[in-house]
PDB file of C-alpha atoms in Angstrom:
ATOM      1  CA  UNK A  59      13.285  86.522-164.364  1.00 70.00           C
ATOM      2  CA  UNK A  60      15.104  89.112-162.328  1.00 79.00           C
ATOM      3  CA  UNK A  61      18.750  88.080-161.509  1.00 85.00           C
ATOM      4  CA  UNK A  62      18.964  87.220-157.703  1.00 87.00           C
ATOM      5  CA  UNK A  63      22.094  88.777-155.795  1.00 89.00           C
ATOM      6  CA  UNK A  64      24.989  86.455-156.574  1.00 90.00           C
ATOM      7  CA  UNK A  65      26.734  86.421-153.094  1.00 89.00           C
ATOM      8  CA  UNK A  66      23.647  86.200-151.005  1.00 91.00           C
ATOM      9  CA  UNK A  67      22.419  83.388-153.367  1.00 91.00           C
ATOM     10  CA  UNK A  68      25.799  81.532-152.935  1.00 85.00           C
ATOM     11  CA  UNK A  69      25.775  81.760-149.219  1.00 85.00           C
ATOM     12  CA  UNK A  70      22.192  80.689-149.173  1.00 89.00           C
ATOM     13  CA  UNK A  71      22.920  77.527-151.277  1.00 86.00           C
ATOM     14  CA  UNK A  72      26.007  76.769-149.358  1.00 80.00           C
ATOM     15  CA  UNK A  73      24.986  77.513-145.604  1.00 82.00           C
ATOM     16  CA  UNK A  74      21.186  77.684-145.897  1.00 84.00           C
ATOM     17  CA  UNK A  75      18.325  75.186-145.599  1.00 83.00           C
ATOM     18  CA  UNK A  76      19.396  73.189-148.874  1.00 78.00           C
ATOM     19  CA  UNK A  77      15.867  73.147-150.072  1.00 87.00           C
ATOM     20  CA  UNK A  78      14.948  73.710-153.589  1.00 90.00           C
ATOM     21  CA  UNK A  79      11.541  75.010-152.895  1.00 94.00           C
ATOM     22  CA  UNK A  80      12.642  77.501-150.245  1.00 95.00           C
ATOM     23  CA  UNK A  81      15.111  79.046-152.696  1.00 93.00           C
ATOM     24  CA  UNK A  82      12.391  79.053-155.391  1.00 94.00           C
ATOM     25  CA  UNK A  83      10.090  80.991-152.749  1.00 95.00           C
ATOM     26  CA  UNK A  84      12.775  83.617-152.378  1.00 95.00           C
ATOM     27  CA  UNK A  85      13.384  83.865-156.145  1.00 94.00           C
ATOM     28  CA  UNK A  86       9.667  84.286-156.925  1.00 93.00           C
ATOM     29  CA  UNK A  87       9.542  87.006-154.244  1.00 94.00           C
ATOM     30  CA  UNK A  88      12.552  88.730-155.639  1.00 94.00           C
ATOM     31  CA  UNK A  89      11.204  88.529-159.188  1.00 92.00           C
ATOM     32  CA  UNK A  90       7.898  90.070-157.984  1.00 91.00           C
ATOM     33  CA  UNK A  91       9.747  93.171-156.728  1.00 92.00           C
ATOM     34  CA  UNK A  92      11.205  92.652-153.427  1.00 94.00           C
ATOM     35  CA  UNK A  93      14.309  94.799-152.593  1.00 95.00           C
ATOM     36  CA  UNK A  94      17.912  93.270-152.383  1.00 95.00           C
ATOM     37  CA  UNK A  95      17.990  94.294-148.706  1.00 96.00           C
ATOM     38  CA  UNK A  96      14.830  92.125-148.247  1.00 95.00           C
ATOM     39  CA  UNK A  97      16.382  89.242-149.973  1.00 96.00           C
ATOM     40  CA  UNK A  98      19.703  89.657-147.905  1.00 96.00           C
ATOM     41  CA  UNK A  99      17.588  89.765-144.549  1.00 96.00           C
ATOM     42  CA  UNK A 100      15.837  86.450-145.754  1.00 96.00           C
ATOM     43  CA  UNK A 101      19.188  84.775-146.645  1.00 95.00           C
ATOM     44  CA  UNK A 102      20.870  85.750-143.250  1.00 93.00           C
ATOM     45  CA  UNK A 103      17.785  84.675-141.254  1.00 95.00           C
ATOM     46  CA  UNK A 104      17.551  81.290-143.214  1.00 94.00           C
ATOM     47  CA  UNK A 105      21.376  80.729-142.631  1.00 91.00           C
ATOM     48  CA  UNK A 106      21.192  81.457-138.863  1.00 90.00           C
ATOM     49  CA  UNK A 107      17.837  79.511-138.271  1.00 92.00           C
ATOM     50  CA  UNK A 108      18.779  76.550-140.124  1.00 90.00           C
ATOM     51  CA  UNK A 109      22.309  76.328-138.742  1.00 89.00           C
ATOM     52  CA  UNK A 110      20.998  76.764-135.023  1.00 90.00           C
ATOM     53  CA  UNK A 111      18.378  74.128-135.896  1.00 89.00           C
ATOM     54  CA  UNK A 112      20.917  71.610-137.081  1.00 89.00           C
ATOM     55  CA  UNK A 113      23.273  72.299-134.425  1.00 91.00           C
ATOM     56  CA  UNK A 114      20.632  71.766-131.910  1.00 91.00           C
ATOM     57  CA  UNK A 115      19.592  68.530-133.535  1.00 90.00           C
ATOM     58  CA  UNK A 116      23.084  67.178-134.002  1.00 93.00           C
ATOM     59  CA  UNK A 117      25.032  67.985-130.766  1.00 95.00           C
ATOM     60  CA  UNK A 118      27.630  65.315-131.127  1.00 95.00           C
ATOM     61  CA  UNK A 119      28.348  65.964-134.754  1.00 94.00           C
ATOM     62  CA  UNK A 120      28.708  69.546-134.013  1.00 96.00           C
ATOM     63  CA  UNK A 121      30.955  68.949-131.181  1.00 96.00           C
ATOM     64  CA  UNK A 122      33.157  66.563-133.341  1.00 96.00           C
ATOM     65  CA  UNK A 123      33.332  69.262-136.179  1.00 96.00           C
ATOM     66  CA  UNK A 124      34.482  71.865-133.749  1.00 96.00           C
ATOM     67  CA  UNK A 125      37.025  69.744-132.110  1.00 97.00           C
ATOM     68  CA  UNK A 126      38.505  68.814-135.650  1.00 96.00           C
ATOM     69  CA  UNK A 127      38.793  72.477-136.671  1.00 96.00           C
ATOM     70  CA  UNK A 128      40.564  73.395-133.374  1.00 96.00           C
ATOM     71  CA  UNK A 129      42.857  70.375-133.577  1.00 96.00           C
ATOM     72  CA  UNK A 130      43.762  71.019-137.129  1.00 95.00           C
ATOM     73  CA  UNK A 131      44.363  74.819-136.490  1.00 94.00           C
ATOM     74  CA  UNK A 132      46.404  74.095-133.166  1.00 93.00           C
ATOM     75  CA  UNK A 133      48.418  71.368-134.953  1.00 92.00           C
ATOM     76  CA  UNK A 134      49.359  73.766-137.596  1.00 92.00           C
ATOM     77  CA  UNK A 135      50.208  76.458-135.028  1.00 90.00           C
ATOM     78  CA  UNK A 136      52.788  74.163-133.372  1.00 90.00           C
ATOM     79  CA  UNK A 137      54.769  75.020-136.459  1.00 89.00           C
ATOM     80  CA  UNK A 138      54.209  78.520-136.340  1.00 86.00           C
ATOM     81  CA  UNK A 139      57.302  79.512-134.374  1.00 86.00           C
ATOM     82  CA  UNK A 140      59.230  77.794-137.054  1.00 89.00           C
ATOM     83  CA  UNK A 141      57.339  78.918-139.984  1.00 92.00           C
ATOM     84  CA  UNK A 142      56.664  82.754-139.137  1.00 91.00           C
ATOM     85  CA  UNK A 143      60.254  83.606-138.577  1.00 91.00           C
ATOM     86  CA  UNK A 144      61.314  81.755-141.641  1.00 93.00           C
ATOM     87  CA  UNK A 145      58.930  83.530-143.850  1.00 93.00           C
ATOM     88  CA  UNK A 146      59.596  86.982-142.370  1.00 93.00           C
ATOM     89  CA  UNK A 147      63.366  86.047-143.230  1.00 93.00           C
ATOM     90  CA  UNK A 148      62.532  85.051-146.564  1.00 94.00           C
ATOM     91  CA  UNK A 149      60.372  88.029-147.748  1.00 93.00           C
ATOM     92  CA  UNK A 150      62.017  90.766-145.836  1.00 91.00           C
ATOM     93  CA  UNK A 151      65.477  89.558-144.695  1.00 91.00           C
ATOM     94  CA  UNK A 152      64.270  89.798-141.001  1.00 91.00           C
ATOM     95  CA  UNK A 153      65.962  88.000-138.136  1.00 90.00           C
ATOM     96  CA  UNK A 154      64.902  87.775-134.540  1.00 88.00           C
ATOM     97  CA  UNK A 155      68.478  88.803-133.014  1.00 87.00           C
ATOM     98  CA  UNK A 156      68.568  92.039-135.082  1.00 90.00           C
ATOM     99  CA  UNK A 157      64.933  92.715-134.268  1.00 89.00           C
ATOM    100  CA  UNK A 158      65.949  92.688-130.408  1.00 90.00           C
ATOM    101  CA  UNK A 159      68.485  95.303-131.228  1.00 89.00           C
ATOM    102  CA  UNK A 160      66.453  97.563-133.726  1.00 90.00           C
ATOM    103  CA  UNK A 161      63.005  97.095-132.580  1.00 89.00           C
ATOM    104  CA  UNK A 162      61.815  96.126-135.955  1.00 90.00           C
ATOM    105  CA  UNK A 163      59.217  93.602-135.442  1.00 89.00           C
ATOM    106  CA  UNK A 164      56.534  94.469-138.107  1.00 91.00           C
ATOM    107  CA  UNK A 165      57.924  91.675-140.586  1.00 92.00           C
ATOM    108  CA  UNK A 166      57.398  89.046-137.909  1.00 91.00           C
ATOM    109  CA  UNK A 167      53.862  90.276-137.102  1.00 90.00           C
ATOM    110  CA  UNK A 168      52.822  90.190-140.666  1.00 91.00           C
ATOM    111  CA  UNK A 169      54.329  86.671-141.099  1.00 93.00           C
ATOM    112  CA  UNK A 170      52.561  85.638-137.955  1.00 91.00           C
ATOM    113  CA  UNK A 171      49.320  86.899-139.271  1.00 92.00           C
ATOM    114  CA  UNK A 172      49.704  84.891-142.274  1.00 93.00           C
ATOM    115  CA  UNK A 173      50.378  81.873-140.332  1.00 92.00           C
ATOM    116  CA  UNK A 174      47.265  82.508-138.163  1.00 93.00           C
ATOM    117  CA  UNK A 175      45.080  83.081-141.234  1.00 94.00           C
ATOM    118  CA  UNK A 176      46.447  79.985-143.019  1.00 94.00           C
ATOM    119  CA  UNK A 177      45.702  77.958-139.989  1.00 94.00           C
ATOM    120  CA  UNK A 178      42.164  79.256-139.871  1.00 95.00           C
ATOM    121  CA  UNK A 179      41.671  78.696-143.573  1.00 96.00           C
ATOM    122  CA  UNK A 180      43.110  75.110-143.361  1.00 95.00           C
ATOM    123  CA  UNK A 181      41.060  74.068-140.389  1.00 96.00           C
ATOM    124  CA  UNK A 182      37.875  75.515-142.135  1.00 95.00           C
ATOM    125  CA  UNK A 183      38.765  73.404-145.221  1.00 95.00           C
ATOM    126  CA  UNK A 184      39.313  70.220-143.163  1.00 95.00           C
ATOM    127  CA  UNK A 185      35.774  70.779-141.442  1.00 95.00           C
ATOM    128  CA  UNK A 186      34.061  71.515-144.659  1.00 92.00           C
ATOM    129  CA  UNK A 187      35.692  68.447-146.261  1.00 92.00           C
ATOM    130  CA  UNK A 188      34.936  66.052-143.379  1.00 92.00           C
ATOM    131  CA  UNK A 189      31.138  67.251-143.147  1.00 89.00           C
ATOM    132  CA  UNK A 190      30.557  67.933-146.666  1.00 83.00           C
ATOM    133  CA  UNK A 191      26.849  67.428-146.589  1.00 80.00           C
ATOM    134  CA  UNK A 192      26.484  69.651-143.399  1.00 83.00           C
ATOM    135  CA  UNK A 193      29.269  71.937-144.139  1.00 85.00           C
ATOM    136  CA  UNK A 194      27.217  74.990-143.541  1.00 85.00           C
ATOM    137  CA  UNK A 195      26.081  74.489-139.963  1.00 89.00           C
ATOM    138  CA  UNK A 196      29.425  72.819-138.907  1.00 92.00           C
ATOM    139  CA  UNK A 197      31.352  75.795-140.190  1.00 91.00           C
ATOM    140  CA  UNK A 198      29.025  78.198-138.507  1.00 90.00           C
ATOM    141  CA  UNK A 199      29.636  76.306-135.176  1.00 93.00           C
ATOM    142  CA  UNK A 200      33.337  76.215-135.749  1.00 95.00           C
ATOM    143  CA  UNK A 201      33.465  80.064-136.550  1.00 94.00           C
ATOM    144  CA  UNK A 202      31.168  80.765-133.491  1.00 93.00           C
ATOM    145  CA  UNK A 203      33.579  78.819-131.363  1.00 95.00           C
ATOM    146  CA  UNK A 204      36.523  80.786-132.685  1.00 94.00           C
ATOM    147  CA  UNK A 205      34.621  84.048-132.127  1.00 94.00           C
ATOM    148  CA  UNK A 206      33.876  83.111-128.659  1.00 95.00           C
ATOM    149  CA  UNK A 207      37.657  81.987-128.131  1.00 93.00           C
ATOM    150  CA  UNK A 208      38.934  85.103-129.441  1.00 92.00           C
ATOM    151  CA  UNK A 209      36.734  87.393-127.629  1.00 93.00           C
ATOM    152  CA  UNK A 210      37.376  85.493-124.308  1.00 92.00           C
ATOM    153  CA  UNK A 211      41.439  85.573-124.899  1.00 88.00           C
ATOM    154  CA  UNK A 212      41.252  89.069-125.921  1.00 86.00           C
ATOM    155  CA  UNK A 213      39.648  90.163-122.593  1.00 89.00           C
ATOM    156  CA  UNK A 214      41.786  87.645-120.636  1.00 87.00           C
ATOM    157  CA  UNK A 215      45.031  89.256-122.112  1.00 84.00           C
ATOM    158  CA  UNK A 216      43.636  92.874-121.588  1.00 83.00           C
ATOM    159  CA  UNK A 217      42.998  92.235-118.055  1.00 85.00           C
ATOM    160  CA  UNK A 218      46.248  90.328-117.433  1.00 84.00           C
ATOM    161  CA  UNK A 219      48.231  92.973-119.100  1.00 81.00           C
ATOM    162  CA  UNK A 220      46.874  95.575-116.673  1.00 80.00           C
ATOM    163  CA  UNK A 221      47.511  93.301-113.612  1.00 82.00           C
ATOM    164  CA  UNK A 222      50.817  92.157-114.676  1.00 79.00           C
ATOM    165  CA  UNK A 223      52.267  95.350-116.184  1.00 74.00           C
ATOM    166  CA  UNK A 224      52.137  94.080-119.782  1.00 68.00           C
ATOM    167  CA  UNK A 225      53.899  90.715-119.278  1.00 73.00           C
ATOM    168  CA  UNK A 226      51.518  88.209-120.326  1.00 71.00           C
ATOM    169  CA  UNK A 227      52.932  84.842-121.044  1.00 75.00           C
ATOM    170  CA  UNK A 228      51.061  83.306-124.135  1.00 75.00           C
ATOM    171  CA  UNK A 229      52.034  79.873-125.122  1.00 76.00           C
ATOM    172  CA  UNK A 230      53.716  79.869-128.718  1.00 75.00           C
ATOM    173  CA  UNK A 231      50.821  77.714-130.188  1.00 76.00           C
ATOM    174  CA  UNK A 232      47.979  79.891-128.774  1.00 80.00           C
ATOM    175  CA  UNK A 233      49.801  82.923-129.840  1.00 82.00           C
ATOM    176  CA  UNK A 234      48.733  82.438-133.457  1.00 85.00           C
ATOM    177  CA  UNK A 235      45.175  82.256-132.314  1.00 83.00           C
ATOM    178  CA  UNK A 236      45.128  84.973-129.920  1.00 83.00           C
ATOM    179  CA  UNK A 237      47.461  87.516-131.632  1.00 84.00           C
ATOM    180  CA  UNK A 238      44.726  88.392-134.278  1.00 84.00           C
ATOM    181  CA  UNK A 239      42.447  89.823-131.505  1.00 81.00           C
ATOM    182  CA  UNK A 240      44.942  92.159-129.847  1.00 80.00           C
ATOM    183  CA  UNK A 241      45.092  95.824-130.220  1.00 79.00           C
ATOM    184  CA  UNK A 242      48.030  95.970-132.364  1.00 76.00           C
ATOM    185  CA  UNK A 243      45.804  93.906-135.010  1.00 80.00           C
ATOM    186  CA  UNK A 244      43.166  96.462-134.116  1.00 81.00           C
ATOM    187  CA  UNK A 245      41.180  93.451-132.927  1.00 85.00           C
ATOM    188  CA  UNK A 246      40.340  92.791-136.532  1.00 86.00           C
ATOM    189  CA  UNK A 247      40.588  89.056-136.188  1.00 86.00           C
ATOM    190  CA  UNK A 248      37.167  89.132-134.181  1.00 89.00           C
ATOM    191  CA  UNK A 249      35.562  89.788-137.535  1.00 90.00           C
ATOM    192  CA  UNK A 250      38.218  88.417-140.047  1.00 93.00           C
ATOM    193  CA  UNK A 251      39.012  85.106-138.390  1.00 93.00           C
ATOM    194  CA  UNK A 252      35.319  83.673-138.518  1.00 93.00           C
ATOM    195  CA  UNK A 253      34.777  85.339-141.948  1.00 93.00           C
ATOM    196  CA  UNK A 254      37.887  83.646-143.253  1.00 94.00           C
ATOM    197  CA  UNK A 255      36.669  80.270-141.932  1.00 94.00           C
ATOM    198  CA  UNK A 256      33.187  80.762-143.585  1.00 89.00           C
ATOM    199  CA  UNK A 257      34.564  81.978-146.711  1.00 88.00           C
ATOM    200  CA  UNK A 258      37.261  79.226-147.006  1.00 91.00           C
ATOM    201  CA  UNK A 259      34.560  76.568-146.133  1.00 88.00           C
ATOM    202  CA  UNK A 260      32.231  77.983-148.691  1.00 81.00           C
ATOM    203  CA  UNK A 261      35.097  77.633-151.303  1.00 83.00           C
ATOM    204  CA  UNK A 262      36.335  74.310-150.315  1.00 84.00           C
ATOM    205  CA  UNK A 263      33.132  72.653-149.762  1.00 71.00           C
ATOM    206  CA  UNK A 264      31.510  73.007-153.123  1.00 56.00           C
ATOM    207  CA  UNK A 265      27.997  73.237-153.677  1.00 53.00           C
ATOM    208  CA  UNK A 266      25.876  70.551-152.437  1.00 50.00           C
ATOM    209  CA  UNK A 267      24.292  68.208-155.036  1.00 42.00           C
ATOM    210  CA  UNK A 268      20.482  68.837-156.074  1.00 41.00           C
ATOM    211  CA  UNK A 269      19.622  65.377-154.545  1.00 40.00           C
ATOM    212  CA  UNK A 270      21.214  66.278-151.291  1.00 44.00           C
ATOM    213  CA  UNK A 271      19.081  69.387-151.395  1.00 47.00           C
ATOM    214  CA  UNK A 272      15.803  67.747-152.173  1.00 45.00           C
ATOM    215  CA  UNK A 273      16.522  65.081-149.527  1.00 42.00           C
ATOM    216  CA  UNK A 274      16.964  67.544-146.626  1.00 44.00           C
ATOM    217  CA  UNK A 275      14.509  70.040-145.665  1.00 43.00           C
ATOM    218  CA  UNK A 276      15.844  72.747-143.519  1.00 44.00           C
ATOM    219  CA  UNK A 277      17.589  70.051-141.575  1.00 39.00           C
TER     220      UNK A 277
ATOM    221  CA  UNK B  33       2.147  63.070-130.630  1.00 50.00           C
ATOM    222  CA  UNK B  34      -1.659  62.933-129.753  1.00 55.00           C
ATOM    223  CA  UNK B  35      -1.212  65.536-127.139  1.00 77.00           C
ATOM    224  CA  UNK B  36       1.062  68.068-128.750  1.00 85.00           C
ATOM    225  CA  UNK B  37       0.011  71.696-128.412  1.00 94.00           C
ATOM    226  CA  UNK B  38       1.007  74.285-130.910  1.00 96.00           C
ATOM    227  CA  UNK B  39       3.199  77.395-130.259  1.00 96.00           C
ATOM    228  CA  UNK B  40       1.684  80.672-131.056  1.00 95.00           C
ATOM    229  CA  UNK B  41       3.520  80.866-134.140  1.00 96.00           C
ATOM    230  CA  UNK B  42       3.043  77.355-135.205  1.00 97.00           C
ATOM    231  CA  UNK B  43      -0.765  78.107-134.754  1.00 97.00           C
ATOM    232  CA  UNK B  44      -0.451  81.241-137.125  1.00 97.00           C
ATOM    233  CA  UNK B  45       1.264  79.149-139.820  1.00 98.00           C
ATOM    234  CA  UNK B  46      -0.977  76.169-139.721  1.00 98.00           C
ATOM    235  CA  UNK B  47      -4.157  78.486-139.850  1.00 98.00           C
ATOM    236  CA  UNK B  48      -2.558  80.271-142.828  1.00 97.00           C
ATOM    237  CA  UNK B  49      -2.020  76.908-144.443  1.00 97.00           C
ATOM    238  CA  UNK B  50      -5.774  76.323-144.178  1.00 97.00           C
ATOM    239  CA  UNK B  51      -6.683  79.713-145.246  1.00 96.00           C
ATOM    240  CA  UNK B  52      -4.441  79.359-148.450  1.00 95.00           C
ATOM    241  CA  UNK B  53      -6.087  76.102-149.292  1.00 91.00           C
ATOM    242  CA  UNK B  54      -4.914  74.652-152.370  1.00 89.00           C
ATOM    243  CA  UNK B  55      -2.044  77.127-152.977  1.00 91.00           C
ATOM    244  CA  UNK B  56      -0.494  76.687-149.596  1.00 95.00           C
ATOM    245  CA  UNK B  57       3.278  77.042-150.382  1.00 96.00           C
ATOM    246  CA  UNK B  58       5.931  79.306-148.688  1.00 95.00           C
ATOM    247  CA  UNK B  59       5.079  82.614-150.321  1.00 95.00           C
ATOM    248  CA  UNK B  60       1.344  82.391-149.936  1.00 96.00           C
ATOM    249  CA  UNK B  61       1.686  81.165-146.196  1.00 97.00           C
ATOM    250  CA  UNK B  62       4.121  84.109-145.438  1.00 97.00           C
ATOM    251  CA  UNK B  63       1.885  86.679-147.073  1.00 96.00           C
ATOM    252  CA  UNK B  64      -1.236  85.134-145.357  1.00 96.00           C
ATOM    253  CA  UNK B  65       0.386  85.595-141.995  1.00 97.00           C
ATOM    254  CA  UNK B  66       1.677  89.263-142.798  1.00 96.00           C
ATOM    255  CA  UNK B  67      -1.452  90.359-144.537  1.00 95.00           C
ATOM    256  CA  UNK B  68      -4.090  88.885-142.344  1.00 95.00           C
ATOM    257  CA  UNK B  69      -2.351  88.133-139.175  1.00 94.00           C
ATOM    258  CA  UNK B  70      -0.379  91.454-139.301  1.00 95.00           C
ATOM    259  CA  UNK B  71       2.820  89.798-138.077  1.00 95.00           C
ATOM    260  CA  UNK B  72       6.004  90.263-140.043  1.00 95.00           C
ATOM    261  CA  UNK B  73       7.726  86.936-140.719  1.00 95.00           C
ATOM    262  CA  UNK B  74      10.732  85.535-142.491  1.00 96.00           C
ATOM    263  CA  UNK B  75      10.255  82.827-144.915  1.00 96.00           C
ATOM    264  CA  UNK B  76      12.819  80.758-143.061  1.00 95.00           C
ATOM    265  CA  UNK B  77      10.852  80.884-139.771  1.00 96.00           C
ATOM    266  CA  UNK B  78       7.667  79.699-141.716  1.00 96.00           C
ATOM    267  CA  UNK B  79       9.529  76.775-143.207  1.00 95.00           C
ATOM    268  CA  UNK B  80      11.071  75.763-139.903  1.00 93.00           C
ATOM    269  CA  UNK B  81       7.789  75.770-138.307  1.00 95.00           C
ATOM    270  CA  UNK B  82       6.260  73.728-141.189  1.00 96.00           C
ATOM    271  CA  UNK B  83       9.141  71.362-140.937  1.00 93.00           C
ATOM    272  CA  UNK B  84       8.671  70.711-137.372  1.00 93.00           C
ATOM    273  CA  UNK B  85       5.006  70.195-137.736  1.00 96.00           C
ATOM    274  CA  UNK B  86       5.559  67.897-140.676  1.00 95.00           C
ATOM    275  CA  UNK B  87       7.781  65.802-138.381  1.00 93.00           C
ATOM    276  CA  UNK B  88       4.875  65.524-136.015  1.00 95.00           C
ATOM    277  CA  UNK B  89       2.504  64.394-138.600  1.00 96.00           C
ATOM    278  CA  UNK B  90       0.400  67.675-138.530  1.00 97.00           C
ATOM    279  CA  UNK B  91       1.080  68.930-142.068  1.00 97.00           C
ATOM    280  CA  UNK B  92       2.180  66.970-145.295  1.00 97.00           C
ATOM    281  CA  UNK B  93       3.618  68.519-148.238  1.00 96.00           C
ATOM    282  CA  UNK B  94       4.063  67.645-152.047  1.00 95.00           C
ATOM    283  CA  UNK B  95       5.917  69.276-154.789  1.00 94.00           C
ATOM    284  CA  UNK B  96       3.976  71.320-157.422  1.00 90.00           C
ATOM    285  CA  UNK B  97       5.434  72.156-160.865  1.00 84.00           C
ATOM    286  CA  UNK B  98       8.416  74.354-161.567  1.00 86.00           C
ATOM    287  CA  UNK B  99       7.811  77.754-162.761  1.00 85.00           C
ATOM    288  CA  UNK B 100      10.230  80.199-164.569  1.00 86.00           C
ATOM    289  CA  UNK B 101       9.848  83.044-162.092  1.00 84.00           C
ATOM    290  CA  UNK B 102      11.039  80.782-159.389  1.00 89.00           C
ATOM    291  CA  UNK B 103      14.101  79.827-161.460  1.00 85.00           C
ATOM    292  CA  UNK B 104      12.584  76.653-162.539  1.00 89.00           C
ATOM    293  CA  UNK B 105      12.218  75.352-158.949  1.00 92.00           C
ATOM    294  CA  UNK B 106       9.089  73.718-157.892  1.00 94.00           C
ATOM    295  CA  UNK B 107       6.656  74.852-155.196  1.00 94.00           C
ATOM    296  CA  UNK B 108       6.253  72.665-152.005  1.00 96.00           C
ATOM    297  CA  UNK B 109       2.479  72.784-151.273  1.00 97.00           C
ATOM    298  CA  UNK B 110       1.400  72.101-147.738  1.00 97.00           C
ATOM    299  CA  UNK B 111      -1.865  70.590-146.293  1.00 97.00           C
ATOM    300  CA  UNK B 112      -3.072  70.056-142.809  1.00 97.00           C
ATOM    301  CA  UNK B 113      -3.745  66.427-141.604  1.00 97.00           C
ATOM    302  CA  UNK B 114      -6.459  65.278-139.297  1.00 96.00           C
ATOM    303  CA  UNK B 115      -3.857  65.233-136.558  1.00 96.00           C
ATOM    304  CA  UNK B 116      -3.053  68.914-137.511  1.00 97.00           C
ATOM    305  CA  UNK B 117      -6.722  69.894-137.221  1.00 97.00           C
ATOM    306  CA  UNK B 118      -7.034  68.012-133.762  1.00 96.00           C
ATOM    307  CA  UNK B 119      -3.741  69.997-132.478  1.00 97.00           C
ATOM    308  CA  UNK B 120      -5.373  73.238-133.712  1.00 97.00           C
ATOM    309  CA  UNK B 121      -8.649  72.505-131.798  1.00 97.00           C
ATOM    310  CA  UNK B 122      -6.659  71.456-128.660  1.00 97.00           C
ATOM    311  CA  UNK B 123      -4.455  74.477-128.767  1.00 97.00           C
ATOM    312  CA  UNK B 124      -7.561  76.559-129.050  1.00 96.00           C
ATOM    313  CA  UNK B 125      -9.253  75.118-126.124  1.00 95.00           C
ATOM    314  CA  UNK B 126      -6.114  75.725-124.071  1.00 95.00           C
ATOM    315  CA  UNK B 127      -5.889  79.179-125.090  1.00 93.00           C
ATOM    316  CA  UNK B 128      -9.535  79.854-124.343  1.00 92.00           C
ATOM    317  CA  UNK B 129      -9.657  78.106-120.971  1.00 93.00           C
ATOM    318  CA  UNK B 130      -6.534  80.204-119.951  1.00 93.00           C
ATOM    319  CA  UNK B 131      -8.216  83.208-121.432  1.00 90.00           C
ATOM    320  CA  UNK B 132     -11.554  83.033-119.495  1.00 89.00           C
ATOM    321  CA  UNK B 133     -11.967  84.737-116.019  1.00 86.00           C
ATOM    322  CA  UNK B 134      -9.277  87.412-116.653  1.00 91.00           C
ATOM    323  CA  UNK B 135     -11.082  90.721-115.971  1.00 89.00           C
ATOM    324  CA  UNK B 136      -8.391  92.793-117.784  1.00 89.00           C
ATOM    325  CA  UNK B 137      -9.148  90.758-121.029  1.00 86.00           C
ATOM    326  CA  UNK B 138     -12.913  91.266-120.886  1.00 82.00           C
ATOM    327  CA  UNK B 139     -14.756  92.995-123.786  1.00 75.00           C
ATOM    328  CA  UNK B 140     -13.971  93.327-127.435  1.00 64.00           C
ATOM    329  CA  UNK B 141     -10.488  92.472-128.516  1.00 64.00           C
ATOM    330  CA  UNK B 142      -8.536  95.374-129.944  1.00 58.00           C
TER     331      UNK B 142
END
């Protein structure tokens, strides 16, 4: 049997329909000569369609999962203003007073990014653990909500910056969410934050049991 | 669910199940739709439609034997129930009734 693409298969088993027969169908087609790109297309379609279906069928569960993710992240980010400067001081001997004089802020920005991504990862782990059997769709919903929030906040900050001459007050807790989508991060967070949530959830949730996969059919 | 109509995609899938007869599993159904129906599909979309129709009692499924080229995974074989056949006929009647009397659609289908 031709070996299936590892990453795509891992994503399928974690976030996809959790149906052994469906995975077997893709394996049979791939063994029969279908291309890697065909396999990836099928996997992406399966993940998106099954997640949308699950979210649509369980709106309350999805709302709870998204709320848990955001609550965890924001709770961690309340500590950001303490942790990020301490991390910068520990790693690079940076302090805020000196930074105001020298204008050297990069150690803080890097530390703040670490805090941001630690929050995204930790919240994804909590969502995946709480919703172990439906971790895939719940993480997809949480990652999608993060993408929407980051996009909206990036646009808002951009607009307000123009209106208020670059003086936009961002609450400290929200700074760790918003900052990764700002230009000085090359707006990389729009891609990396949802990706970090999905990867962390993939690693944290473990693989669903075979009995679980047989029990649920694209649900 | 006596009065349920099928969507155009569900109609294609359920007809493909009937055409594939005793070997109506995901791969065969998708192939039937692509080769006979001329419509490209993803396997996930086919499974979703089948799952939806199974929930409405229009199709049933049973597991076949695992095979090596499937990584030891069993086929899920589908068959159409009497309620499924009734839904096909009902949907066809609805389509035909709508079809009739439209001058632009008169003549041989192309």
